[in-house]
Amino acid sequence: MNPAKRQARAREKRKAARAQPESPGQRARRLASERVCGDCQLCCEVMAIPELHKAPRARCQYQCSTGCAIYGTRPTSCAGFLCLWRQGWGTSADRPDRTGIVVEMKDGYATLAEFGGGARVFAVRTMSDDRARDHQVRAIVQEFLGQGAVVTVVSPPRFVIYGPRFPEGHPLSSEEFRAIEQTP
C-alpha cells in the first residue's frame, strides 16, 4: 500500500475513534484521572474501612497531613473508592473537603433500591448532623431524585432514605439503616 493511502487510512481511523461517544465508564475513568483528591481526605474519615477495622466517621489511623501513610499498600476498599466528585459530578466547589459532603454511587445495593423504589442508589455522607449543610444536602438529594434514584443521607445521628417511594424522606434508626444497607 502506498504511503498516501496509509496516511489517509490512519486519518480515517483517528476520525472514527473521535466520533464514537464515550461510555459512562470511560468518562468516569477519564475524569478521575483529571480530578485529583489533593488536600481532600474526607473519605478517609466518613467511610468504613473493614480491612483496617475502621468505623465510619472516625479518623483513619494512617491518615496524616500529607495524605495516607500507607498509600502504596492501602486496602482494596480504599484503593477502589472513587467519590462521585472524582468521577466528574459537580464542580470544583463540590469537592468533598470544601462541602463536608462525600457523595458516592452504591453498586449492588438492591435492597436499598427496592426499599426506596428506584433503580440506582447514591449515598450522601457527612461527618455529623450539621444543619448549616442542610441546603447543600437537599440540593444533592433533589438532583438524584430527579433521575429516579434512591438517595441515602448518612449524617449521624440522622439516617434518611429518599426515593420514588419516599420523596420527602423516610427516617431510619441506625440499626434499620445498617440492616438494609448491608443486605446485598
JSON list of N, CA and C in Angstrom, two decimals, residues 130-168:
[
{"chain": "A", "resi": 130, "resn": "ASP", "atom": "N", "xyz": [-24.89, 18.37, 60.67]},
{"chain": "A", "resi": 130, "resn": "ASP", "atom": "CA", "xyz": [-24.62, 19.81, 60.58]},
{"chain": "A", "resi": 130, "resn": "ASP", "atom": "C", "xyz": [-25.77, 20.48, 59.85]},
{"chain": "A", "resi": 131, "resn": "ARG", "atom": "N", "xyz": [-26.62, 21.15, 60.58]},
{"chain": "A", "resi": 131, "resn": "ARG", "atom": "CA", "xyz": [-27.80, 21.80, 59.98]},
{"chain": "A", "resi": 131, "resn": "ARG", "atom": "C", "xyz": [-27.41, 22.90, 58.99]},
{"chain": "A", "resi": 132, "resn": "ALA", "atom": "N", "xyz": [-26.24, 23.46, 59.13]},
{"chain": "A", "resi": 132, "resn": "ALA", "atom": "CA", "xyz": [-25.80, 24.51, 58.19]},
{"chain": "A", "resi": 132, "resn": "ALA", "atom": "C", "xyz": [-25.59, 23.93, 56.80]},
{"chain": "A", "resi": 133, "resn": "ARG", "atom": "N", "xyz": [-25.38, 22.64, 56.72]},
{"chain": "A", "resi": 133, "resn": "ARG", "atom": "CA", "xyz": [-25.13, 21.97, 55.45]},
{"chain": "A", "resi": 133, "resn": "ARG", "atom": "C", "xyz": [-26.42, 21.47, 54.80]},
{"chain": "A", "resi": 134, "resn": "ASP", "atom": "N", "xyz": [-27.54, 21.57, 55.49]},
{"chain": "A", "resi": 134, "resn": "ASP", "atom": "CA", "xyz": [-28.80, 21.00, 55.01]},
{"chain": "A", "resi": 134, "resn": "ASP", "atom": "C", "xyz": [-29.19, 21.44, 53.61]},
{"chain": "A", "resi": 135, "resn": "HIS", "atom": "N", "xyz": [-29.00, 22.73, 53.28]},
{"chain": "A", "resi": 135, "resn": "HIS", "atom": "CA", "xyz": [-29.40, 23.19, 51.94]},
{"chain": "A", "resi": 135, "resn": "HIS", "atom": "C", "xyz": [-28.59, 22.51, 50.85]},
{"chain": "A", "resi": 136, "resn": "GLN", "atom": "N", "xyz": [-27.30, 22.26, 51.11]},
{"chain": "A", "resi": 136, "resn": "GLN", "atom": "CA", "xyz": [-26.47, 21.56, 50.13]},
{"chain": "A", "resi": 136, "resn": "GLN", "atom": "C", "xyz": [-26.92, 20.11, 49.98]},
{"chain": "A", "resi": 137, "resn": "VAL", "atom": "N", "xyz": [-27.19, 19.46, 51.11]},
{"chain": "A", "resi": 137, "resn": "VAL", "atom": "CA", "xyz": [-27.64, 18.07, 51.07]},
{"chain": "A", "resi": 137, "resn": "VAL", "atom": "C", "xyz": [-28.97, 17.98, 50.34]},
{"chain": "A", "resi": 138, "resn": "ARG", "atom": "N", "xyz": [-29.90, 18.89, 50.62]},
{"chain": "A", "resi": 138, "resn": "ARG", "atom": "CA", "xyz": [-31.21, 18.89, 49.95]},
{"chain": "A", "resi": 138, "resn": "ARG", "atom": "C", "xyz": [-31.06, 19.05, 48.44]},
{"chain": "A", "resi": 139, "resn": "ALA", "atom": "N", "xyz": [-30.17, 19.92, 48.02]},
{"chain": "A", "resi": 139, "resn": "ALA", "atom": "CA", "xyz": [-29.95, 20.14, 46.58]},
{"chain": "A", "resi": 139, "resn": "ALA", "atom": "C", "xyz": [-29.41, 18.87, 45.91]},
{"chain": "A", "resi": 140, "resn": "ILE", "atom": "N", "xyz": [-28.49, 18.18, 46.58]},
{"chain": "A", "resi": 140, "resn": "ILE", "atom": "CA", "xyz": [-27.94, 16.94, 46.03]},
{"chain": "A", "resi": 140, "resn": "ILE", "atom": "C", "xyz": [-29.04, 15.88, 45.95]},
{"chain": "A", "resi": 141, "resn": "VAL", "atom": "N", "xyz": [-29.82, 15.75, 47.02]},
{"chain": "A", "resi": 141, "resn": "VAL", "atom": "CA", "xyz": [-30.91, 14.77, 47.05]},
{"chain": "A", "resi": 141, "resn": "VAL", "atom": "C", "xyz": [-31.88, 15.04, 45.91]},
{"chain": "A", "resi": 142, "resn": "GLN", "atom": "N", "xyz": [-32.28, 16.29, 45.73]},
{"chain": "A", "resi": 142, "resn": "GLN", "atom": "CA", "xyz": [-33.24, 16.64, 44.67]},
{"chain": "A", "resi": 142, "resn": "GLN", "atom": "C", "xyz": [-32.68, 16.33, 43.28]},
{"chain": "A", "resi": 143, "resn": "GLU", "atom": "N", "xyz": [-31.39, 16.57, 43.08]},
{"chain": "A", "resi": 143, "resn": "GLU", "atom": "CA", "xyz": [-30.76, 16.29, 41.79]},
{"chain": "A", "resi": 143, "resn": "GLU", "atom": "C", "xyz": [-30.90, 14.80, 41.45]},
{"chain": "A", "resi": 144, "resn": "PHE", "atom": "N", "xyz": [-30.56, 13.93, 42.39]},
{"chain": "A", "resi": 144, "resn": "PHE", "atom": "CA", "xyz": [-30.60, 12.50, 42.12]},
{"chain": "A", "resi": 144, "resn": "PHE", "atom": "C", "xyz": [-32.02, 11.94, 42.14]},
{"chain": "A", "resi": 145, "resn": "LEU", "atom": "N", "xyz": [-32.91, 12.50, 42.97]},
{"chain": "A", "resi": 145, "resn": "LEU", "atom": "CA", "xyz": [-34.31, 12.09, 42.94]},
{"chain": "A", "resi": 145, "resn": "LEU", "atom": "C", "xyz": [-34.91, 12.38, 41.57]},
{"chain": "A", "resi": 146, "resn": "GLY", "atom": "N", "xyz": [-34.52, 13.50, 40.98]},
{"chain": "A", "resi": 146, "resn": "GLY", "atom": "CA", "xyz": [-34.99, 13.86, 39.64]},
{"chain": "A", "resi": 146, "resn": "GLY", "atom": "C", "xyz": [-34.59, 12.85, 38.58]},
{"chain": "A", "resi": 147, "resn": "GLN", "atom": "N", "xyz": [-33.58, 12.03, 38.88]},
{"chain": "A", "resi": 147, "resn": "GLN", "atom": "CA", "xyz": [-33.14, 10.99, 37.96]},
{"chain": "A", "resi": 147, "resn": "GLN", "atom": "C", "xyz": [-33.76, 9.64, 38.31]},
{"chain": "A", "resi": 148, "resn": "GLY", "atom": "N", "xyz": [-34.69, 9.63, 39.28]},
{"chain": "A", "resi": 148, "resn": "GLY", "atom": "CA", "xyz": [-35.35, 8.39, 39.68]},
{"chain": "A", "resi": 148, "resn": "GLY", "atom": "C", "xyz": [-34.51, 7.52, 40.58]},
{"chain": "A", "resi": 149, "resn": "ALA", "atom": "N", "xyz": [-33.51, 8.09, 41.22]},
{"chain": "A", "resi": 149, "resn": "ALA", "atom": "CA", "xyz": [-32.61, 7.31, 42.06]},
{"chain": "A", "resi": 149, "resn": "ALA", "atom": "C", "xyz": [-33.09, 7.29, 43.51]},
{"chain": "A", "resi": 150, "resn": "VAL", "atom": "N", "xyz": [-32.49, 6.42, 44.28]},
{"chain": "A", "resi": 150, "resn": "VAL", "atom": "CA", "xyz": [-32.68, 6.35, 45.72]},
{"chain": "A", "resi": 150, "resn": "VAL", "atom": "C", "xyz": [-31.45, 7.01, 46.33]},
{"chain": "A", "resi": 151, "resn": "VAL", "atom": "N", "xyz": [-31.66, 7.85, 47.34]},
{"chain": "A", "resi": 151, "resn": "VAL", "atom": "CA", "xyz": [-30.55, 8.55, 47.98]},
{"chain": "A", "resi": 151, "resn": "VAL", "atom": "C", "xyz": [-30.63, 8.29, 49.47]},
{"chain": "A", "resi": 152, "resn": "THR", "atom": "N", "xyz": [-29.53, 7.84, 50.04]},
{"chain": "A", "resi": 152, "resn": "THR", "atom": "CA", "xyz": [-29.47, 7.71, 51.48]},
{"chain": "A", "resi": 152, "resn": "THR", "atom": "C", "xyz": [-28.62, 8.86, 52.01]},
{"chain": "A", "resi": 153, "resn": "VAL", "atom": "N", "xyz": [-29.09, 9.49, 53.06]},
{"chain": "A", "resi": 153, "resn": "VAL", "atom": "CA", "xyz": [-28.34, 10.56, 53.70]},
{"chain": "A", "resi": 153, "resn": "VAL", "atom": "C", "xyz": [-27.88, 10.01, 55.05]},
{"chain": "A", "resi": 154, "resn": "VAL", "atom": "N", "xyz": [-26.58, 9.90, 55.18]},
{"chain": "A", "resi": 154, "resn": "VAL", "atom": "CA", "xyz": [-25.97, 9.39, 56.39]},
{"chain": "A", "resi": 154, "resn": "VAL", "atom": "C", "xyz": [-25.29, 10.56, 57.06]},
{"chain": "A", "resi": 155, "resn": "SER", "atom": "N", "xyz": [-25.95, 11.10, 58.06]},
{"chain": "A", "resi": 155, "resn": "SER", "atom": "CA", "xyz": [-25.49, 12.29, 58.74]},
{"chain": "A", "resi": 155, "resn": "SER", "atom": "C", "xyz": [-25.80, 12.10, 60.22]},
{"chain": "A", "resi": 156, "resn": "PRO", "atom": "N", "xyz": [-24.98, 11.31, 60.91]},
{"chain": "A", "resi": 156, "resn": "PRO", "atom": "CA", "xyz": [-25.31, 10.92, 62.28]},
{"chain": "A", "resi": 156, "resn": "PRO", "atom": "C", "xyz": [-25.72, 12.11, 63.13]},
{"chain": "A", "resi": 157, "resn": "PRO", "atom": "N", "xyz": [-26.75, 11.93, 63.89]},
{"chain": "A", "resi": 157, "resn": "PRO", "atom": "CA", "xyz": [-27.48, 10.69, 64.17]},
{"chain": "A", "resi": 157, "resn": "PRO", "atom": "C", "xyz": [-28.64, 10.44, 63.21]},
{"chain": "A", "resi": 158, "resn": "ARG", "atom": "N", "xyz": [-28.70, 11.19, 62.10]},
{"chain": "A", "resi": 158, "resn": "ARG", "atom": "CA", "xyz": [-29.81, 11.01, 61.14]},
{"chain": "A", "resi": 158, "resn": "ARG", "atom": "C", "xyz": [-29.42, 10.04, 60.05]},
{"chain": "A", "resi": 159, "resn": "PHE", "atom": "N", "xyz": [-30.36, 9.14, 59.75]},
{"chain": "A", "resi": 159, "resn": "PHE", "atom": "CA", "xyz": [-30.25, 8.22, 58.62]},
{"chain": "A", "resi": 159, "resn": "PHE", "atom": "C", "xyz": [-31.58, 8.33, 57.89]},
{"chain": "A", "resi": 160, "resn": "VAL", "atom": "N", "xyz": [-31.55, 8.88, 56.68]},
{"chain": "A", "resi": 160, "resn": "VAL", "atom": "CA", "xyz": [-32.80, 9.12, 55.95]},
{"chain": "A", "resi": 160, "resn": "VAL", "atom": "C", "xyz": [-32.65, 8.55, 54.54]},
{"chain": "A", "resi": 161, "resn": "ILE", "atom": "N", "xyz": [-33.71, 7.91, 54.07]},
{"chain": "A", "resi": 161, "resn": "ILE", "atom": "CA", "xyz": [-33.72, 7.39, 52.71]},
{"chain": "A", "resi": 161, "resn": "ILE", "atom": "C", "xyz": [-34.76, 8.17, 51.91]},
{"chain": "A", "resi": 162, "resn": "TYR", "atom": "N", "xyz": [-34.36, 8.58, 50.70]},
{"chain": "A", "resi": 162, "resn": "TYR", "atom": "CA", "xyz": [-35.24, 9.29, 49.77]},
{"chain": "A", "resi": 162, "resn": "TYR", "atom": "C", "xyz": [-35.33, 8.44, 48.51]},
{"chain": "A", "resi": 163, "resn": "GLY", "atom": "N", "xyz": [-36.44, 8.52, 47.84]},
{"chain": "A", "resi": 163, "resn": "GLY", "atom": "CA", "xyz": [-36.61, 7.80, 46.60]},
{"chain": "A", "resi": 163, "resn": "GLY", "atom": "C", "xyz": [-38.01, 7.99, 46.09]},
{"chain": "A", "resi": 164, "resn": "PRO", "atom": "N", "xyz": [-38.36, 7.35, 44.98]},
{"chain": "A", "resi": 164, "resn": "PRO", "atom": "CA", "xyz": [-39.72, 7.47, 44.45]},
{"chain": "A", "resi": 164, "resn": "PRO", "atom": "C", "xyz": [-40.79, 7.13, 45.49]},
{"chain": "A", "resi": 165, "resn": "ARG", "atom": "N", "xyz": [-40.49, 6.17, 46.39]},
{"chain": "A", "resi": 165, "resn": "ARG", "atom": "CA", "xyz": [-41.46, 5.83, 47.43]},
{"chain": "A", "resi": 165, "resn": "ARG", "atom": "C", "xyz": [-41.45, 6.82, 48.59]},
{"chain": "A", "resi": 166, "resn": "PHE", "atom": "N", "xyz": [-40.33, 7.51, 48.80]},
{"chain": "A", "resi": 166, "resn": "PHE", "atom": "CA", "xyz": [-40.18, 8.43, 49.92]},
{"chain": "A", "resi": 166, "resn": "PHE", "atom": "C", "xyz": [-39.60, 9.77, 49.45]},
{"chain": "A", "resi": 167, "resn": "PRO", "atom": "N", "xyz": [-40.32, 10.51, 48.60]},
{"chain": "A", "resi": 167, "resn": "PRO", "atom": "CA", "xyz": [-39.74, 11.75, 48.07]},
{"chain": "A", "resi": 167, "resn": "PRO", "atom": "C", "xyz": [-39.46, 12.79, 49.15]},
{"chain": "A", "resi": 168, "resn": "GLU", "atom": "N", "xyz": [-40.20, 12.70, 50.27]},
{"chain": "A", "resi": 168, "resn": "GLU", "atom": "CA", "xyz": [-39.96, 13.66, 51.36]},
{"chain": "A", "resi": 168, "resn": "GLU", "atom": "C", "xyz": [-38.99, 13.11, 52.39]}
]
